[in-house]
């Protein structure tokens, strides 16, 4: 099976930078995804990393190190609308399933 | 494009009642999924369908059945609801870059 660990909560002020770490244990590995979920809403896709390195999409970046079984999501220039839960999810085999972490609640303060 | 749609949005059942949650996607995706999300927790996979005509169990399939009616539609059935099935249910479909698109969810309460 798969297990993923990420911090449960992070609080930061507007304009700050937040890094959400995700470590995983899987029997196989094909990729790591990140999803954002606002309170009461549906998860929305942010990024997918299959190879080592940093992927940047606007204010959000995602990093993967397969040798360390580790990835992170970097949120820059934090805005109030970034207050949400963020989930990492691993694709651990060459099928069609994702396993999700328990999520990190990010609270942005003025 | 509506993306992924789910019905109903809310439902209250009594223990032992049955119901079917409907899901449809208009993105021509092959793979579809049913998840449940309990308060403060991540998403747990109930069942998935890699392609039309196939379904497979996920992490928590007990008490549920699914039907992949056609490429667009994937339904989830609770035959005899239990209070432990109180949850928010999300349907999703998967694009070619392994990104999943989620429906708005069904909030189910079983009393």
PDB file of C-alpha atoms in Angstrom:
ATOM      1  CA  UNK A   1       0.000   0.000   0.000  1.00  0.00           C
ATOM      2  CA  UNK A   2       0.864   3.634   0.061  1.00  0.00           C
ATOM      3  CA  UNK A   3       1.253   6.126   2.918  1.00  0.00           C
ATOM      4  CA  UNK A   4       1.713   9.875   2.652  1.00  0.00           C
ATOM      5  CA  UNK A   5       2.612  12.382   5.344  1.00  0.00           C
ATOM      6  CA  UNK A   6       2.038  16.112   5.230  1.00  0.00           C
ATOM      7  CA  UNK A   7       1.661  18.705   7.998  1.00  0.00           C
ATOM      8  CA  UNK A   8      -1.878  19.219   9.232  1.00  0.00           C
ATOM      9  CA  UNK A   9      -1.836  23.025   9.449  1.00  0.00           C
ATOM     10  CA  UNK A  10       0.183  26.028   8.334  1.00  0.00           C
ATOM     11  CA  UNK A  11      -0.539  29.691   9.077  1.00  0.00           C
ATOM     12  CA  UNK A  12       1.119  32.621   7.320  1.00  0.00           C
ATOM     13  CA  UNK A  13       0.510  36.277   6.515  1.00  0.00           C
ATOM     14  CA  UNK A  14      -0.439  37.780   3.178  1.00  0.00           C
ATOM     15  CA  UNK A  15       2.528  38.159   0.884  1.00  0.00           C
ATOM     16  CA  UNK A  16       4.537  35.434   2.605  1.00  0.00           C
ATOM     17  CA  UNK A  17       5.865  32.158   1.182  1.00  0.00           C
ATOM     18  CA  UNK A  18       4.654  28.773   2.420  1.00  0.00           C
ATOM     19  CA  UNK A  19       6.146  25.363   1.704  1.00  0.00           C
ATOM     20  CA  UNK A  20       4.019  22.242   2.235  1.00  0.00           C
ATOM     21  CA  UNK A  21       6.080  19.076   2.429  1.00  0.00           C
ATOM     22  CA  UNK A  22       4.887  15.620   1.483  1.00  0.00           C
ATOM     23  CA  UNK A  23       6.780  12.406   2.138  1.00  0.00           C
ATOM     24  CA  UNK A  24       5.514   9.136   0.763  1.00  0.00           C
ATOM     25  CA  UNK A  25       6.097   5.418   1.095  1.00  0.00           C
ATOM     26  CA  UNK A  26       4.968   3.364  -1.854  1.00  0.00           C
ATOM     27  CA  UNK A  27       5.878   0.022  -3.363  1.00  0.00           C
ATOM     28  CA  UNK A  28       6.138   1.754  -6.747  1.00  0.00           C
ATOM     29  CA  UNK A  29       6.095   5.347  -7.915  1.00  0.00           C
ATOM     30  CA  UNK A  30       4.845   7.024 -11.062  1.00  0.00           C
ATOM     31  CA  UNK A  31       4.051  10.572  -9.987  1.00  0.00           C
ATOM     32  CA  UNK A  32       3.050  13.059  -7.290  1.00  0.00           C
ATOM     33  CA  UNK A  33       0.097  15.422  -7.640  1.00  0.00           C
ATOM     34  CA  UNK A  34      -1.164  18.388  -5.659  1.00  0.00           C
ATOM     35  CA  UNK A  35      -4.780  19.467  -5.223  1.00  0.00           C
ATOM     36  CA  UNK A  36      -6.388  22.507  -3.615  1.00  0.00           C
ATOM     37  CA  UNK A  37      -9.743  22.361  -1.852  1.00  0.00           C
ATOM     38  CA  UNK A  38     -11.593  25.367  -0.488  1.00  0.00           C
ATOM     39  CA  UNK A  39     -13.944  24.820   2.415  1.00  0.00           C
ATOM     40  CA  UNK A  40     -17.135  23.177   1.161  1.00  0.00           C
ATOM     41  CA  UNK A  41     -15.793  22.866  -2.369  1.00  0.00           C
ATOM     42  CA  UNK A  42     -14.387  20.208  -4.639  1.00  0.00           C
ATOM     43  CA  UNK A  43     -10.671  19.476  -4.998  1.00  0.00           C
ATOM     44  CA  UNK A  44      -9.033  21.165  -7.969  1.00  0.00           C
ATOM     45  CA  UNK A  45      -5.841  20.012  -9.674  1.00  0.00           C
ATOM     46  CA  UNK A  46      -2.700  22.115  -9.192  1.00  0.00           C
ATOM     47  CA  UNK A  47       0.266  20.115 -10.476  1.00  0.00           C
ATOM     48  CA  UNK A  48       1.713  16.727 -11.369  1.00  0.00           C
ATOM     49  CA  UNK A  49       5.407  15.782 -11.084  1.00  0.00           C
ATOM     50  CA  UNK A  50       6.670  12.557 -12.602  1.00  0.00           C
ATOM     51  CA  UNK A  51      10.340  13.539 -12.798  1.00  0.00           C
ATOM     52  CA  UNK A  52      12.714  15.130 -10.294  1.00  0.00           C
ATOM     53  CA  UNK A  53      12.866  18.877 -10.182  1.00  0.00           C
ATOM     54  CA  UNK A  54      10.808  22.003  -9.852  1.00  0.00           C
ATOM     55  CA  UNK A  55       7.699  22.822 -11.890  1.00  0.00           C
ATOM     56  CA  UNK A  56       6.462  26.404 -11.744  1.00  0.00           C
ATOM     57  CA  UNK A  57       2.940  27.562 -12.522  1.00  0.00           C
ATOM     58  CA  UNK A  58       2.414  31.183 -11.629  1.00  0.00           C
ATOM     59  CA  UNK A  59       2.650  31.733  -7.863  1.00  0.00           C
ATOM     60  CA  UNK A  60       2.629  27.985  -7.160  1.00  0.00           C
ATOM     61  CA  UNK A  61       5.557  25.630  -7.700  1.00  0.00           C
ATOM     62  CA  UNK A  62       5.907  21.913  -7.050  1.00  0.00           C
ATOM     63  CA  UNK A  63       9.089  19.970  -6.438  1.00  0.00           C
ATOM     64  CA  UNK A  64       9.872  16.265  -6.492  1.00  0.00           C
ATOM     65  CA  UNK A  65      12.834  14.197  -5.342  1.00  0.00           C
ATOM     66  CA  UNK A  66      12.183  10.543  -6.131  1.00  0.00           C
ATOM     67  CA  UNK A  67      15.365   9.378  -4.385  1.00  0.00           C
ATOM     68  CA  UNK A  68      14.140  10.985  -1.126  1.00  0.00           C
ATOM     69  CA  UNK A  69      10.470   9.995  -1.638  1.00  0.00           C
ATOM     70  CA  UNK A  70       9.681  13.634  -1.025  1.00  0.00           C
ATOM     71  CA  UNK A  71       7.951  16.534  -2.654  1.00  0.00           C
ATOM     72  CA  UNK A  72       6.701  19.967  -1.753  1.00  0.00           C
ATOM     73  CA  UNK A  73       4.270  22.598  -2.891  1.00  0.00           C
ATOM     74  CA  UNK A  74       5.499  26.182  -2.691  1.00  0.00           C
ATOM     75  CA  UNK A  75       2.953  28.975  -2.450  1.00  0.00           C
ATOM     76  CA  UNK A  76       4.428  32.414  -3.074  1.00  0.00           C
ATOM     77  CA  UNK A  77       3.005  35.902  -2.593  1.00  0.00           C
ATOM     78  CA  UNK A  78       0.251  34.456  -0.455  1.00  0.00           C
ATOM     79  CA  UNK A  79      -3.224  35.898  -0.907  1.00  0.00           C
ATOM     80  CA  UNK A  80      -6.300  35.532   1.265  1.00  0.00           C
ATOM     81  CA  UNK A  81      -7.900  33.377  -1.434  1.00  0.00           C
ATOM     82  CA  UNK A  82      -5.098  30.819  -0.946  1.00  0.00           C
ATOM     83  CA  UNK A  83      -6.638  29.850   2.403  1.00  0.00           C
ATOM     84  CA  UNK A  84      -7.645  26.252   1.669  1.00  0.00           C
ATOM     85  CA  UNK A  85      -6.640  22.644   2.200  1.00  0.00           C
ATOM     86  CA  UNK A  86      -3.868  21.238   0.034  1.00  0.00           C
ATOM     87  CA  UNK A  87      -3.519  17.530  -0.649  1.00  0.00           C
ATOM     88  CA  UNK A  88      -0.631  15.599  -2.075  1.00  0.00           C
ATOM     89  CA  UNK A  89      -1.517  12.421  -3.951  1.00  0.00           C
ATOM     90  CA  UNK A  90       0.729   9.687  -5.253  1.00  0.00           C
ATOM     91  CA  UNK A  91       0.310   7.522  -8.297  1.00  0.00           C
ATOM     92  CA  UNK A  92       2.014   4.424  -6.962  1.00  0.00           C
ATOM     93  CA  UNK A  93       1.543   1.989  -9.775  1.00  0.00           C
ATOM     94  CA  UNK A  94       0.893   1.895 -13.476  1.00  0.00           C
ATOM     95  CA  UNK A  95      -2.823   1.784 -13.014  1.00  0.00           C
ATOM     96  CA  UNK A  96      -5.277   4.579 -12.686  1.00  0.00           C
ATOM     97  CA  UNK A  97      -5.421   5.123  -8.945  1.00  0.00           C
ATOM     98  CA  UNK A  98      -4.277   7.945  -6.712  1.00  0.00           C
ATOM     99  CA  UNK A  99      -3.680   7.741  -2.965  1.00  0.00           C
ATOM    100  CA  UNK A 100      -4.255  11.026  -1.127  1.00  0.00           C
ATOM    101  CA  UNK A 101      -2.608  12.446   1.962  1.00  0.00           C
ATOM    102  CA  UNK A 102      -4.749  13.753   4.820  1.00  0.00           C
ATOM    103  CA  UNK A 103      -4.269  17.343   3.701  1.00  0.00           C
ATOM    104  CA  UNK A 104      -2.672  20.556   4.986  1.00  0.00           C
ATOM    105  CA  UNK A 105      -4.911  23.435   5.992  1.00  0.00           C
ATOM    106  CA  UNK A 106      -3.324  26.749   5.025  1.00  0.00           C
ATOM    107  CA  UNK A 107      -4.654  29.837   6.764  1.00  0.00           C
ATOM    108  CA  UNK A 108      -3.612  33.209   5.404  1.00  0.00           C
ATOM    109  CA  UNK A 109      -3.838  36.135   7.845  1.00  0.00           C
ATOM    110  CA  UNK A 110      -4.030  39.796   6.923  1.00  0.00           C
TER     111      UNK A 110
ATOM    112  CA  UNK B   1     -18.571  22.219 -20.936  1.00  0.00           C
ATOM    113  CA  UNK B   2     -20.096  21.247 -17.612  1.00  0.00           C
ATOM    114  CA  UNK B   3     -17.082  19.110 -16.621  1.00  0.00           C
ATOM    115  CA  UNK B   4     -18.136  16.584 -13.984  1.00  0.00           C
ATOM    116  CA  UNK B   5     -21.675  16.753 -12.650  1.00  0.00           C
ATOM    117  CA  UNK B   6     -23.148  14.896  -9.684  1.00  0.00           C
ATOM    118  CA  UNK B   7     -26.657  14.416  -8.385  1.00  0.00           C
ATOM    119  CA  UNK B   8     -28.022  14.851  -5.820  1.00  0.00           C
ATOM    120  CA  UNK B   9     -26.113  17.586  -3.978  1.00  0.00           C
ATOM    121  CA  UNK B  10     -27.567  16.651  -0.594  1.00  0.00           C
ATOM    122  CA  UNK B  11     -29.313  13.542   0.706  1.00  0.00           C
ATOM    123  CA  UNK B  12     -30.567  12.283   4.053  1.00  0.00           C
ATOM    124  CA  UNK B  13     -31.244   8.558   4.400  1.00  0.00           C
ATOM    125  CA  UNK B  14     -32.452   6.352   7.193  1.00  0.00           C
ATOM    126  CA  UNK B  15     -30.397   3.302   8.113  1.00  0.00           C
ATOM    127  CA  UNK B  16     -31.180   0.476   5.718  1.00  0.00           C
ATOM    128  CA  UNK B  17     -32.433   2.630   2.858  1.00  0.00           C
ATOM    129  CA  UNK B  18     -30.802   2.441  -0.550  1.00  0.00           C
ATOM    130  CA  UNK B  19     -29.849   5.108  -3.046  1.00  0.00           C
ATOM    131  CA  UNK B  20     -27.810   5.706  -6.177  1.00  0.00           C
ATOM    132  CA  UNK B  21     -25.464   8.642  -6.662  1.00  0.00           C
ATOM    133  CA  UNK B  22     -25.175   9.728 -10.272  1.00  0.00           C
ATOM    134  CA  UNK B  23     -22.078  11.115 -11.991  1.00  0.00           C
ATOM    135  CA  UNK B  24     -21.476  12.232 -15.564  1.00  0.00           C
ATOM    136  CA  UNK B  25     -18.539  13.842 -17.380  1.00  0.00           C
ATOM    137  CA  UNK B  26     -18.425  15.520 -20.754  1.00  0.00           C
ATOM    138  CA  UNK B  27     -14.647  15.559 -21.286  1.00  0.00           C
ATOM    139  CA  UNK B  28     -14.461  12.193 -23.073  1.00  0.00           C
ATOM    140  CA  UNK B  29     -12.249  10.768 -20.321  1.00  0.00           C
ATOM    141  CA  UNK B  30     -11.746   7.029 -20.045  1.00  0.00           C
ATOM    142  CA  UNK B  31     -11.154   6.785 -16.286  1.00  0.00           C
ATOM    143  CA  UNK B  32     -13.667   7.690 -13.593  1.00  0.00           C
ATOM    144  CA  UNK B  33     -13.572   7.469  -9.793  1.00  0.00           C
ATOM    145  CA  UNK B  34     -15.683   7.574  -6.665  1.00  0.00           C
ATOM    146  CA  UNK B  35     -14.162   8.928  -3.437  1.00  0.00           C
ATOM    147  CA  UNK B  36     -15.470   9.624   0.027  1.00  0.00           C
ATOM    148  CA  UNK B  37     -14.165  12.390   2.262  1.00  0.00           C
ATOM    149  CA  UNK B  38     -14.756  12.443   5.988  1.00  0.00           C
ATOM    150  CA  UNK B  39     -14.173  15.550   8.135  1.00  0.00           C
ATOM    151  CA  UNK B  40     -10.513  16.466   8.428  1.00  0.00           C
ATOM    152  CA  UNK B  41      -9.435  13.630   6.206  1.00  0.00           C
ATOM    153  CA  UNK B  42      -8.183  13.115   2.728  1.00  0.00           C
ATOM    154  CA  UNK B  43     -10.013  11.420  -0.080  1.00  0.00           C
ATOM    155  CA  UNK B  44     -10.413   7.668   0.046  1.00  0.00           C
ATOM    156  CA  UNK B  45     -11.038   5.748  -3.146  1.00  0.00           C
ATOM    157  CA  UNK B  46     -14.169   3.611  -3.127  1.00  0.00           C
ATOM    158  CA  UNK B  47     -14.254   2.265  -6.700  1.00  0.00           C
ATOM    159  CA  UNK B  48     -12.841   3.265 -10.020  1.00  0.00           C
ATOM    160  CA  UNK B  49     -13.360   2.486 -13.682  1.00  0.00           C
ATOM    161  CA  UNK B  50     -10.294   2.574 -15.895  1.00  0.00           C
ATOM    162  CA  UNK B  51     -12.418   2.423 -19.033  1.00  0.00           C
ATOM    163  CA  UNK B  52     -15.960   1.771 -20.174  1.00  0.00           C
ATOM    164  CA  UNK B  53     -16.962  -1.750 -19.213  1.00  0.00           C
ATOM    165  CA  UNK B  54     -14.469  -2.192 -16.357  1.00  0.00           C
ATOM    166  CA  UNK B  55     -14.693  -1.435 -12.637  1.00  0.00           C
ATOM    167  CA  UNK B  56     -12.293  -2.158  -9.775  1.00  0.00           C
ATOM    168  CA  UNK B  57     -12.316  -1.847  -6.010  1.00  0.00           C
ATOM    169  CA  UNK B  58     -10.450   0.912  -4.294  1.00  0.00           C
ATOM    170  CA  UNK B  59      -9.450   1.320  -0.683  1.00  0.00           C
ATOM    171  CA  UNK B  60     -12.926   1.244   0.942  1.00  0.00           C
ATOM    172  CA  UNK B  61     -15.400  -0.654  -1.303  1.00  0.00           C
ATOM    173  CA  UNK B  62     -17.461  -2.463   1.355  1.00  0.00           C
ATOM    174  CA  UNK B  63     -21.124  -1.459   1.330  1.00  0.00           C
ATOM    175  CA  UNK B  64     -20.989   0.037  -2.169  1.00  0.00           C
ATOM    176  CA  UNK B  65     -21.542  -1.052  -5.751  1.00  0.00           C
ATOM    177  CA  UNK B  66     -20.847   0.787  -8.994  1.00  0.00           C
ATOM    178  CA  UNK B  67     -21.961   0.753 -12.592  1.00  0.00           C
ATOM    179  CA  UNK B  68     -20.121   2.250 -15.553  1.00  0.00           C
ATOM    180  CA  UNK B  69     -23.179   2.800 -17.670  1.00  0.00           C
ATOM    181  CA  UNK B  70     -21.292   4.205 -20.659  1.00  0.00           C
ATOM    182  CA  UNK B  71     -18.210   6.345 -21.205  1.00  0.00           C
ATOM    183  CA  UNK B  72     -19.896   9.414 -19.693  1.00  0.00           C
ATOM    184  CA  UNK B  73     -21.666   7.981 -16.660  1.00  0.00           C
ATOM    185  CA  UNK B  74     -20.484   6.220 -13.507  1.00  0.00           C
ATOM    186  CA  UNK B  75     -22.945   5.602 -10.682  1.00  0.00           C
ATOM    187  CA  UNK B  76     -22.432   4.599  -7.054  1.00  0.00           C
ATOM    188  CA  UNK B  77     -25.063   2.589  -5.177  1.00  0.00           C
ATOM    189  CA  UNK B  78     -25.563   2.125  -1.464  1.00  0.00           C
ATOM    190  CA  UNK B  79     -27.736  -0.964  -1.049  1.00  0.00           C
ATOM    191  CA  UNK B  80     -28.368  -0.660   2.690  1.00  0.00           C
ATOM    192  CA  UNK B  81     -27.110   2.616   4.111  1.00  0.00           C
ATOM    193  CA  UNK B  82     -25.353   2.706   7.482  1.00  0.00           C
ATOM    194  CA  UNK B  83     -24.449   5.708   9.681  1.00  0.00           C
ATOM    195  CA  UNK B  84     -20.766   4.980   8.939  1.00  0.00           C
ATOM    196  CA  UNK B  85     -21.484   5.955   5.324  1.00  0.00           C
ATOM    197  CA  UNK B  86     -22.267   9.531   6.327  1.00  0.00           C
ATOM    198  CA  UNK B  87     -19.738  11.452   4.271  1.00  0.00           C
ATOM    199  CA  UNK B  88     -19.161  13.700   1.287  1.00  0.00           C
ATOM    200  CA  UNK B  89     -18.909  11.736  -1.946  1.00  0.00           C
ATOM    201  CA  UNK B  90     -16.928  13.020  -4.897  1.00  0.00           C
ATOM    202  CA  UNK B  91     -16.874  11.688  -8.415  1.00  0.00           C
ATOM    203  CA  UNK B  92     -13.876  12.423 -10.630  1.00  0.00           C
ATOM    204  CA  UNK B  93     -12.590  11.758 -14.114  1.00  0.00           C
ATOM    205  CA  UNK B  94      -8.966  11.674 -15.224  1.00  0.00           C
ATOM    206  CA  UNK B  95      -7.343  13.495 -18.106  1.00  0.00           C
ATOM    207  CA  UNK B  96      -4.405  12.392 -20.220  1.00  0.00           C
ATOM    208  CA  UNK B  97      -1.827  14.062 -17.942  1.00  0.00           C
ATOM    209  CA  UNK B  98      -3.142  12.192 -14.887  1.00  0.00           C
ATOM    210  CA  UNK B  99      -4.981  15.246 -13.601  1.00  0.00           C
ATOM    211  CA  UNK B 100      -8.313  14.455 -11.979  1.00  0.00           C
ATOM    212  CA  UNK B 101     -11.372  16.658 -12.354  1.00  0.00           C
ATOM    213  CA  UNK B 102     -13.869  16.501  -9.513  1.00  0.00           C
ATOM    214  CA  UNK B 103     -17.596  17.012  -9.365  1.00  0.00           C
ATOM    215  CA  UNK B 104     -19.177  19.304  -6.743  1.00  0.00           C
ATOM    216  CA  UNK B 105     -19.864  16.448  -4.326  1.00  0.00           C
ATOM    217  CA  UNK B 106     -22.868  14.837  -2.654  1.00  0.00           C
ATOM    218  CA  UNK B 107     -23.318  15.439   1.060  1.00  0.00           C
ATOM    219  CA  UNK B 108     -24.916  12.308   2.489  1.00  0.00           C
ATOM    220  CA  UNK B 109     -26.224  11.897   6.012  1.00  0.00           C
ATOM    221  CA  UNK B 110     -27.436   8.515   7.256  1.00  0.00           C
ATOM    222  CA  UNK B 111     -29.484   8.603  10.461  1.00  0.00           C
TER     223      UNK B 111
END
